[in-house]
Amino acid sequence: MKNCAIVGINWGDEGKGRMVDLLTEDYDVVVRYQGGGNAGHTVVNEKGKFALHLLPSGIFREGVVNVLGNGVALDPENLWKEMQQVTSQGISITPDNLKISDRASLLMPWHRDMDALEEQRLADKKYGSTRQGIAPFYSDKYQKKTILAGELFYPEELESHLEAILEWKDLTLTRVYGAKAYTMEEVKTWLADYCDKIKSFICDTGEFLKEAQAQGKNILFEAQLGALRDLDYGIYPYTTSSNALAAYAPVGSGLPSLRLSDVVGVVKAYSTCVGEGPFVCEMFGEEAETLREKGFEYGAKTGRARRVGPIDLVATRYGVEVQGATKIALTKMDVLSYMDRIPVCVCYETDGKKTDRFPFPAKLSEARPVIEYVEGWKCDISGVRRWEDLPKEARDYVEMIERAIGCPITYISVGPERDSIIYR
Ligand code: GDP
């Protein structure tokens, strides 16, 4: 029996979906345990190219059961649309291969409104939210003002609970933001349009996972975003509103007593960051433009151009540490093939001193990257499948990162396709 989490080490978009899609071959169950539909995994396999936002990336493997745990922001509207999209591409989604926790809270239409209204109010001080309602959703959850998916099975209790929440929410919408209030009728229509559609997928997933564990099944936990976006350990307040760490997998999945046997940390061979917030190693100008183009660094959810930079060893080492990673998957190595020499952010400079410790968030804006260059390999490596067939400079690059972060790099990805991988 294996329990493995696949997590992001950096700012997200490291290629976790691609790694989950690959590794699910050895797993029976894939669980999403935090976050919502505010980020995206792009998965390319023999069935096509897919953009997933909330569905676990095990959805493409026959026989794999996918679970949306209690820790996710369950957006019935977007989930239903995503299910329709993926099914239209020939993938079967049934209550046998998708199970939604009855303890997951529902992301309601006003969460998206609140997100947009608050970003508008913040104007040039905005957080760069994807406006999917994630921050208002989690703050409501912690205020105990959300509806649990399982409540859909108790219509009378649901109605009175909704009325109480709506009374409070409408006050905030109208008095704080001067926005439109919701009527109970509108909410009922929304419930019928979306929640009724996903109802048959809702069950006690904690019980299901316990049973799977008892039967010795292998369970994979799939995280969204990366360590530096973690609410408690990331670049607060430019974080997400949930915990993207492996440590949260037991809580957010429905198996609170779980011990993970492995944590695969996904690291990109260079850095990218989407949205606002300090990004110490950021590159600008033509150099950045070329890397962005070569790596096709545009957000899966929003299409926004991602900020890019060299691999940041300070942030990556920190990410490995807070994730408790036991293995690393290094992705997008092929993208660097065009570079004569490859920049690497080896440490930061703050207060005139060099440091290899990741600073407190408020100190990040004054940190400067210290860049060194290593030799590039200057040839196409996307067809390479064996470690020994990689050019020496590419192997040196991997080994240099490995030494700096103190964790074995066991997978090297050289293309988006499922089999573009080197096992080491
Ligand atoms: P995730 O949210 O961590 O799954 O990452 P995204 O899906 O947002 O971003 C990763 C992108 O890189 C996707 O478009 C993948 O298809 C692509 N990708 C993943 N691994 C590789 C790789 O090794 N090489 C190249 N060229 N693209 C990759």
Coordinates of C-alpha atoms and ligand atoms in Angstrom, one line a residue:
M1 CA 0.0 0.0 0.0
K2 CA 1.4 3.4 -1.0
N3 CA 0.2 6.9 0.0
C4 CA 1.9 9.5 -2.1
A5 CA 1.3 13.2 -2.4
I6 CA 2.3 15.1 -5.5
V7 CA 2.9 18.7 -4.7
G8 CA 4.2 22.0 -6.1
I9 CA 7.6 23.2 -4.7
N10 CA 7.4 26.7 -6.3
W11 CA 4.7 29.2 -7.2
G12 CA 2.4 26.6 -9.0
D13 CA 2.3 25.6 -12.6
E14 CA 5.3 23.3 -12.2
G15 CA 3.6 20.5 -14.1
K16 CA 1.9 18.6 -11.3
G17 CA -1.0 17.5 -13.5
R18 CA 1.4 15.9 -15.9
M19 CA 3.2 14.0 -13.1
V20 CA -0.1 12.8 -11.6
D21 CA -1.3 11.7 -15.0
L22 CA 2.0 9.7 -15.4
L23 CA 2.2 8.2 -11.9
T24 CA -1.5 7.2 -11.6
E25 CA -0.6 4.1 -13.5
D26 CA 0.5 2.7 -10.1
Y27 CA -2.4 4.1 -8.1
D28 CA -6.0 3.1 -7.5
V29 CA -7.3 6.4 -6.1
V30 CA -6.5 10.0 -6.8
V31 CA -7.6 12.7 -4.3
R32 CA -7.7 16.5 -4.6
Y33 CA -7.5 17.8 -1.1
Q34 CA -7.4 21.6 -1.2
G35 CA -8.0 24.6 -3.4
G36 CA -10.6 25.1 -6.1
G37 CA -10.9 25.7 -9.8
N38 CA -8.7 28.8 -9.6
A39 CA -5.6 27.1 -11.2
G40 CA -5.3 24.7 -13.9
H41 CA -3.4 21.5 -14.8
T42 CA -2.7 20.8 -18.4
V43 CA -2.6 17.1 -19.2
V44 CA -1.6 15.7 -22.6
N45 CA -2.0 12.0 -23.1
E46 CA -3.2 9.5 -25.7
K47 CA -6.8 10.7 -25.2
G48 CA -6.0 14.3 -26.1
K49 CA -5.1 17.6 -24.4
F50 CA -7.1 18.6 -21.4
A51 CA -7.3 21.6 -19.1
L52 CA -8.4 20.5 -15.6
H53 CA -9.3 22.9 -12.9
L54 CA -11.1 20.9 -10.2
L55 CA -11.2 17.4 -11.5
P56 CA -8.4 15.2 -10.2
S57 CA -5.9 14.3 -12.9
G58 CA -6.6 10.5 -12.4
I59 CA -9.8 11.0 -14.3
F60 CA -8.2 9.7 -17.6
R61 CA -7.2 6.3 -16.2
E62 CA -9.7 3.5 -16.3
G63 CA -10.1 1.8 -13.0
V64 CA -8.8 4.9 -11.0
V65 CA -11.3 6.4 -8.5
N66 CA -11.0 10.2 -8.2
V67 CA -12.0 11.9 -5.1
L68 CA -12.7 15.6 -4.3
G69 CA -12.0 15.8 -0.6
N70 CA -13.5 17.9 2.1
G71 CA -10.7 20.5 1.8
V72 CA -11.5 21.6 -1.7
A73 CA -13.6 24.7 -2.7
L74 CA -16.4 22.8 -4.4
D75 CA -17.7 25.0 -7.1
P76 CA -20.7 23.1 -8.5
E77 CA -21.2 25.4 -11.4
N78 CA -17.6 25.2 -12.8
L79 CA -17.3 21.6 -11.8
W80 CA -20.3 20.7 -13.9
K81 CA -19.1 22.7 -16.8
E82 CA -15.7 21.1 -16.6
M83 CA -17.3 17.6 -16.4
Q84 CA -19.3 18.4 -19.5
Q85 CA -16.1 19.6 -21.3
V86 CA -14.1 16.5 -20.4
T87 CA -16.9 14.1 -21.2
S88 CA -17.3 15.8 -24.6
Q89 CA -13.7 14.9 -25.2
G90 CA -14.6 11.2 -24.8
I91 CA -13.8 10.6 -21.1
S92 CA -16.3 8.8 -19.0
I93 CA -17.2 10.4 -15.6
T94 CA -19.6 8.4 -13.4
P95 CA -20.2 8.1 -9.6
D96 CA -17.9 5.0 -9.9
N97 CA -14.8 7.0 -10.9
L98 CA -15.6 10.4 -9.3
K99 CA -16.6 10.8 -5.7
I100 CA -17.3 14.2 -4.0
S101 CA -17.0 14.5 -0.3
D102 CA -20.2 15.2 1.5
R103 CA -18.1 17.4 3.9
A104 CA -16.8 19.7 1.1
S105 CA -18.2 23.2 1.3
L106 CA -20.0 24.7 -1.7
L107 CA -18.6 27.7 -3.4
M108 CA -21.6 29.8 -4.0
P109 CA -22.2 32.4 -6.8
W110 CA -21.7 35.3 -4.4
H111 CA -18.1 34.1 -3.7
R112 CA -17.1 34.9 -7.2
D113 CA -18.9 38.3 -7.0
M114 CA -17.2 39.1 -3.7
D115 CA -13.8 38.2 -5.2
A116 CA -14.3 40.6 -8.2
L117 CA -15.8 43.4 -6.0
E118 CA -12.8 43.3 -3.6
E119 CA -10.2 43.2 -6.4
Q120 CA -12.0 46.2 -7.9
R121 CA -12.0 48.0 -4.6
L122 CA -8.3 47.3 -4.2
A123 CA -7.6 48.7 -7.7
D124 CA -3.8 49.0 -8.2
K125 CA -3.2 47.2 -4.8
K126 CA -5.1 44.1 -6.0
Y127 CA -3.8 40.6 -5.2
G128 CA -4.1 39.3 -8.8
S129 CA -6.9 36.9 -7.9
T130 CA -8.3 34.7 -10.6
R131 CA -11.7 35.9 -9.4
Q132 CA -13.0 32.4 -8.9
G133 CA -14.2 33.2 -5.5
I134 CA -11.6 31.2 -3.6
A135 CA -10.6 33.8 -0.9
P136 CA -14.2 34.7 0.0
F137 CA -15.1 31.0 0.0
Y138 CA -12.4 30.0 2.5
S139 CA -13.0 33.0 4.7
D140 CA -16.7 32.1 4.8
K141 CA -15.8 28.4 5.5
Y142 CA -13.7 29.5 8.5
Q143 CA -16.6 31.8 9.6
K144 CA -18.8 28.7 9.4
K145 CA -21.0 30.3 6.8
T146 CA -20.9 27.8 4.0
I147 CA -23.1 24.9 3.0
L148 CA -21.7 21.3 3.0
A149 CA -22.3 19.3 -0.1
G150 CA -24.0 16.6 2.0
E151 CA -26.7 19.1 3.0
L152 CA -28.2 18.8 -0.4
F153 CA -29.7 15.6 0.8
Y154 CA -31.6 17.4 3.6
P155 CA -33.8 19.9 1.7
E156 CA -35.6 21.3 4.8
E157 CA -32.5 21.9 6.8
L158 CA -30.7 23.2 3.7
E159 CA -33.4 25.8 3.1
S160 CA -33.3 27.3 6.6
H161 CA -29.5 27.2 6.6
L162 CA -29.4 29.0 3.2
E163 CA -31.8 31.6 4.4
A164 CA -29.6 32.4 7.4
I165 CA -26.5 32.7 5.3
L166 CA -28.2 34.7 2.6
E167 CA -29.5 37.3 5.1
W168 CA -25.9 37.8 6.3
K169 CA -24.3 37.7 2.8
D170 CA -26.8 40.1 1.3
L171 CA -25.9 42.6 4.0
T172 CA -22.2 42.4 3.0
L173 CA -23.0 42.6 -0.7
T174 CA -25.3 45.6 -0.5
R175 CA -23.9 47.6 2.4
V176 CA -20.2 47.1 2.0
Y177 CA -19.9 46.9 -1.8
G178 CA -23.2 48.5 -2.9
A179 CA -23.8 45.4 -5.1
K180 CA -26.8 43.4 -5.9
A181 CA -28.4 41.1 -3.3
Y182 CA -29.4 37.5 -4.0
T183 CA -32.9 36.3 -3.6
M184 CA -33.8 32.8 -2.4
E185 CA -35.4 32.2 -5.7
E186 CA -32.2 32.9 -7.6
V187 CA -30.3 30.6 -5.2
K188 CA -32.9 27.8 -5.7
T189 CA -32.5 28.1 -9.5
W190 CA -28.8 27.8 -9.2
L191 CA -29.1 24.8 -6.9
A192 CA -31.3 23.1 -9.5
D193 CA -29.1 24.1 -12.4
Y194 CA -25.8 22.8 -10.9
C195 CA -26.0 21.1 -7.5
D196 CA -28.7 18.7 -8.6
K197 CA -26.5 17.6 -11.5
I198 CA -23.6 16.7 -9.2
K199 CA -25.6 15.2 -6.4
S200 CA -25.2 11.6 -7.4
F201 CA -21.4 12.0 -7.1
I202 CA -21.6 13.1 -3.4
C203 CA -20.9 10.6 -0.7
D204 CA -19.0 9.9 2.5
T205 CA -15.6 9.8 0.8
G206 CA -13.8 9.5 4.2
E207 CA -15.5 6.1 4.5
F208 CA -14.6 5.2 1.0
L209 CA -10.9 6.1 1.5
K210 CA -10.8 4.2 4.8
E211 CA -12.2 1.2 3.0
A212 CA -9.7 1.6 0.2
Q213 CA -6.9 1.8 2.7
A214 CA -8.1 -1.3 4.5
Q215 CA -8.0 -3.1 1.1
G216 CA -4.4 -2.1 0.6
K217 CA -5.1 0.2 -2.3
N218 CA -2.6 2.8 -3.4
I219 CA -3.7 6.4 -2.9
L220 CA -2.3 9.5 -4.6
F221 CA -2.9 13.0 -3.2
E222 CA -2.9 15.8 -5.8
A223 CA -2.2 19.3 -4.7
Q224 CA -2.9 22.6 -6.5
L225 CA -0.5 25.5 -6.7
G226 CA 2.8 25.4 -4.8
A227 CA 4.6 25.8 -1.5
L228 CA 5.2 29.5 -2.0
R229 CA 1.4 30.0 -2.4
D230 CA 0.6 28.2 0.8
L231 CA -1.5 30.3 3.1
D232 CA 0.7 29.7 6.1
Y233 CA 4.1 29.2 4.6
G234 CA 4.0 31.1 1.4
I235 CA 4.5 34.8 0.3
Y236 CA 1.5 36.0 2.3
P237 CA -0.7 37.9 1.4
Y238 CA 0.1 36.9 -2.2
T239 CA -0.7 33.3 -1.4
T240 CA -3.8 31.3 -2.1
S241 CA -6.4 30.9 0.7
S242 CA -5.8 27.2 1.3
N243 CA -2.8 25.0 2.3
A244 CA -1.0 23.7 -0.7
L245 CA 1.4 21.6 1.5
A246 CA 1.5 17.8 1.6
A247 CA 1.0 18.1 5.4
Y248 CA -2.6 19.2 4.7
A249 CA -3.4 16.1 2.6
P250 CA -4.6 14.0 5.5
V251 CA -7.0 16.7 6.7
G252 CA -8.3 17.8 3.4
S253 CA -8.8 14.4 1.9
G254 CA -10.9 12.7 4.6
L255 CA -8.2 10.5 6.1
P256 CA -7.0 12.6 9.1
S257 CA -4.9 9.8 10.6
L258 CA -3.0 9.1 7.3
R259 CA 0.8 9.0 7.1
L260 CA 2.2 9.7 3.7
S261 CA 4.9 7.3 2.5
D262 CA 6.2 9.6 -0.2
V263 CA 6.0 13.2 -1.2
V264 CA 6.9 13.9 -4.8
G265 CA 7.8 17.6 -5.2
V266 CA 7.4 19.0 -8.7
V267 CA 10.0 21.7 -9.6
K268 CA 10.2 23.5 -12.9
A269 CA 13.7 23.7 -14.5
Y270 CA 13.2 27.5 -14.4
S271 CA 10.9 29.8 -12.4
T272 CA 7.4 31.1 -13.2
C273 CA 4.9 33.0 -11.2
V274 CA 1.5 34.1 -12.2
G275 CA -0.2 37.2 -10.7
E276 CA 1.0 39.7 -8.2
G277 CA 3.5 39.4 -5.3
P278 CA 7.3 39.4 -4.8
F279 CA 9.2 37.3 -7.3
V280 CA 12.9 37.8 -6.5
C281 CA 14.4 36.1 -9.5
E282 CA 12.2 37.7 -12.1
M283 CA 13.7 38.4 -15.5
F284 CA 12.5 41.2 -17.8
G285 CA 12.8 42.3 -21.4
E286 CA 13.8 40.2 -24.3
E287 CA 15.4 37.5 -22.2
A288 CA 12.1 37.0 -20.3
E289 CA 10.0 37.2 -23.5
T290 CA 12.0 34.4 -25.1
L291 CA 11.8 32.1 -22.1
R292 CA 8.1 32.8 -21.9
E293 CA 7.6 31.9 -25.5
K294 CA 9.8 28.8 -25.5
G295 CA 8.0 27.5 -22.3
F296 CA 4.6 28.7 -23.5
E297 CA 4.1 30.3 -20.1
Y298 CA 0.5 31.5 -20.2
G299 CA -1.9 30.6 -17.4
A300 CA -4.1 27.5 -17.9
K301 CA -7.1 29.2 -16.3
T302 CA -6.7 32.9 -17.3
G303 CA -4.4 32.9 -20.3
R304 CA -2.3 35.5 -18.4
A305 CA 1.4 35.8 -19.4
R306 CA 3.4 34.2 -16.5
R307 CA 6.3 36.1 -15.0
V308 CA 9.5 34.1 -15.6
G309 CA 13.0 33.8 -14.2
P310 CA 15.9 31.4 -13.7
I311 CA 15.6 28.5 -11.3
D312 CA 15.6 30.0 -7.8
L313 CA 17.6 27.7 -5.6
V314 CA 16.7 29.7 -2.4
A315 CA 12.9 29.4 -3.0
T316 CA 13.2 25.8 -4.2
R317 CA 15.2 24.6 -1.2
Y318 CA 12.6 26.3 1.1
G319 CA 9.7 24.7 -0.9
V320 CA 11.4 21.2 -0.6
E321 CA 11.7 21.7 3.1
V322 CA 8.1 22.9 3.9
Q323 CA 6.7 20.2 1.6
G324 CA 8.8 17.5 3.2
A325 CA 9.5 16.2 -0.3
T326 CA 11.1 12.8 -0.5
K327 CA 11.7 12.9 -4.3
I328 CA 11.7 15.5 -6.9
A329 CA 10.3 15.6 -10.5
L330 CA 12.1 18.2 -12.5
T331 CA 10.0 19.4 -15.4
K332 CA 10.4 21.3 -18.6
M333 CA 14.1 20.6 -18.9
D334 CA 13.6 20.6 -22.7
V335 CA 12.6 24.3 -22.7
L336 CA 16.1 25.4 -21.6
S337 CA 17.7 23.7 -24.6
Y338 CA 18.0 27.0 -26.6
M339 CA 20.2 28.7 -24.0
D340 CA 24.0 29.0 -24.5
R341 CA 24.4 29.5 -20.8
I342 CA 21.8 29.0 -18.2
P343 CA 21.2 31.6 -15.4
V344 CA 20.7 30.2 -11.9
C345 CA 19.6 32.2 -8.8
V346 CA 22.1 30.8 -6.3
C347 CA 21.3 33.0 -3.3
Y348 CA 19.7 36.3 -2.4
E349 CA 21.2 39.6 -1.2
T350 CA 19.5 41.4 1.6
D351 CA 20.8 44.2 3.8
G352 CA 24.1 44.0 1.8
K353 CA 24.6 40.4 2.8
K354 CA 24.2 37.2 0.9
T355 CA 21.7 34.6 2.2
D356 CA 20.5 31.3 1.1
R357 CA 17.5 31.3 3.5
F358 CA 14.1 32.3 2.2
P359 CA 13.2 35.6 3.8
F360 CA 10.1 36.6 5.8
P361 CA 7.5 37.9 3.2
A362 CA 7.8 41.5 4.1
K363 CA 11.6 41.3 3.4
L364 CA 11.2 39.7 0.0
S365 CA 10.6 43.0 -1.9
E366 CA 14.1 44.2 -1.0
A367 CA 15.9 40.9 -1.7
R368 CA 18.0 40.9 -4.9
P369 CA 18.9 37.7 -6.8
V370 CA 22.5 36.6 -7.1
I371 CA 22.8 35.0 -10.5
E372 CA 25.5 32.6 -11.7
Y373 CA 25.6 30.9 -15.1
V374 CA 26.2 27.3 -16.0
E375 CA 26.9 25.8 -19.5
G376 CA 23.8 25.0 -21.6
W377 CA 23.5 21.8 -23.7
K378 CA 22.3 23.5 -26.8
C379 CA 20.6 20.5 -28.4
D380 CA 17.1 19.0 -28.4
I381 CA 16.7 16.7 -25.5
S382 CA 12.9 16.1 -25.9
G383 CA 13.5 12.6 -27.4
V384 CA 15.9 11.4 -24.6
R385 CA 14.5 8.7 -22.3
R386 CA 17.6 7.5 -20.4
W387 CA 19.7 9.5 -18.0
E388 CA 23.0 8.4 -19.6
D389 CA 21.8 9.7 -22.9
L390 CA 21.4 13.3 -21.7
P391 CA 24.2 15.6 -22.6
K392 CA 26.8 16.1 -19.8
E393 CA 25.8 19.7 -19.3
A394 CA 22.1 18.7 -18.8
R395 CA 23.2 16.0 -16.2
D396 CA 25.4 18.6 -14.5
Y397 CA 22.5 21.0 -14.3
V398 CA 20.3 18.4 -12.7
E399 CA 23.0 17.4 -10.2
M400 CA 23.7 21.0 -9.3
I401 CA 20.1 21.5 -8.4
E402 CA 20.0 18.3 -6.5
R403 CA 23.0 19.2 -4.4
A404 CA 21.5 22.7 -3.7
I405 CA 18.1 21.5 -2.6
G406 CA 19.2 18.3 -0.8
C407 CA 16.6 16.0 -2.3
P408 CA 17.0 13.3 -5.0
I409 CA 15.7 14.2 -8.5
T410 CA 14.1 10.9 -9.6
Y411 CA 12.1 12.1 -12.6
I412 CA 13.2 14.5 -15.4
S413 CA 10.4 15.6 -17.7
V414 CA 11.5 16.6 -21.2
G415 CA 8.1 17.3 -22.8
P416 CA 4.4 17.6 -22.0
E417 CA 3.5 14.1 -23.3
R418 CA 3.0 11.3 -20.8
D419 CA 6.1 9.3 -22.0
S420 CA 8.5 12.3 -22.3
I421 CA 10.1 11.3 -19.0
I422 CA 13.5 10.1 -17.8
Y423 CA 13.5 7.9 -14.7
R424 CA 16.6 8.2 -12.7
Ligands
GDP1 P1 0.3 22.3 -13.0 O1 -0.8 23.1 -12.5 O2 1.4 22.2 -11.9 O3 -0.1 20.9 -13.4 O4 1.0 23.0 -14.2 P2 0.3 23.6 -15.5 O5 -0.5 22.6 -16.2 O6 -0.3 24.9 -15.3 O7 1.7 24.0 -16.3 C1 2.5 23.0 -16.8 C2 2.6 23.2 -18.3 O8 3.8 22.6 -18.8 C3 1.5 22.4 -19.1 O9 1.1 23.1 -20.2 C4 2.2 21.1 -19.4 O10 1.6 20.4 -20.6 C5 3.5 21.5 -19.7 N1 4.6 20.6 -19.4 C6 4.7 19.8 -18.3 N2 5.9 19.2 -18.3 C7 6.6 19.6 -19.4 C8 7.8 19.3 -19.9 O11 8.7 18.6 -19.4 N3 8.2 20.0 -21.1 C9 7.4 20.9 -21.7 N4 7.8 21.5 -22.8 N5 6.1 21.2 -21.2 C10 5.7 20.5 -20.1

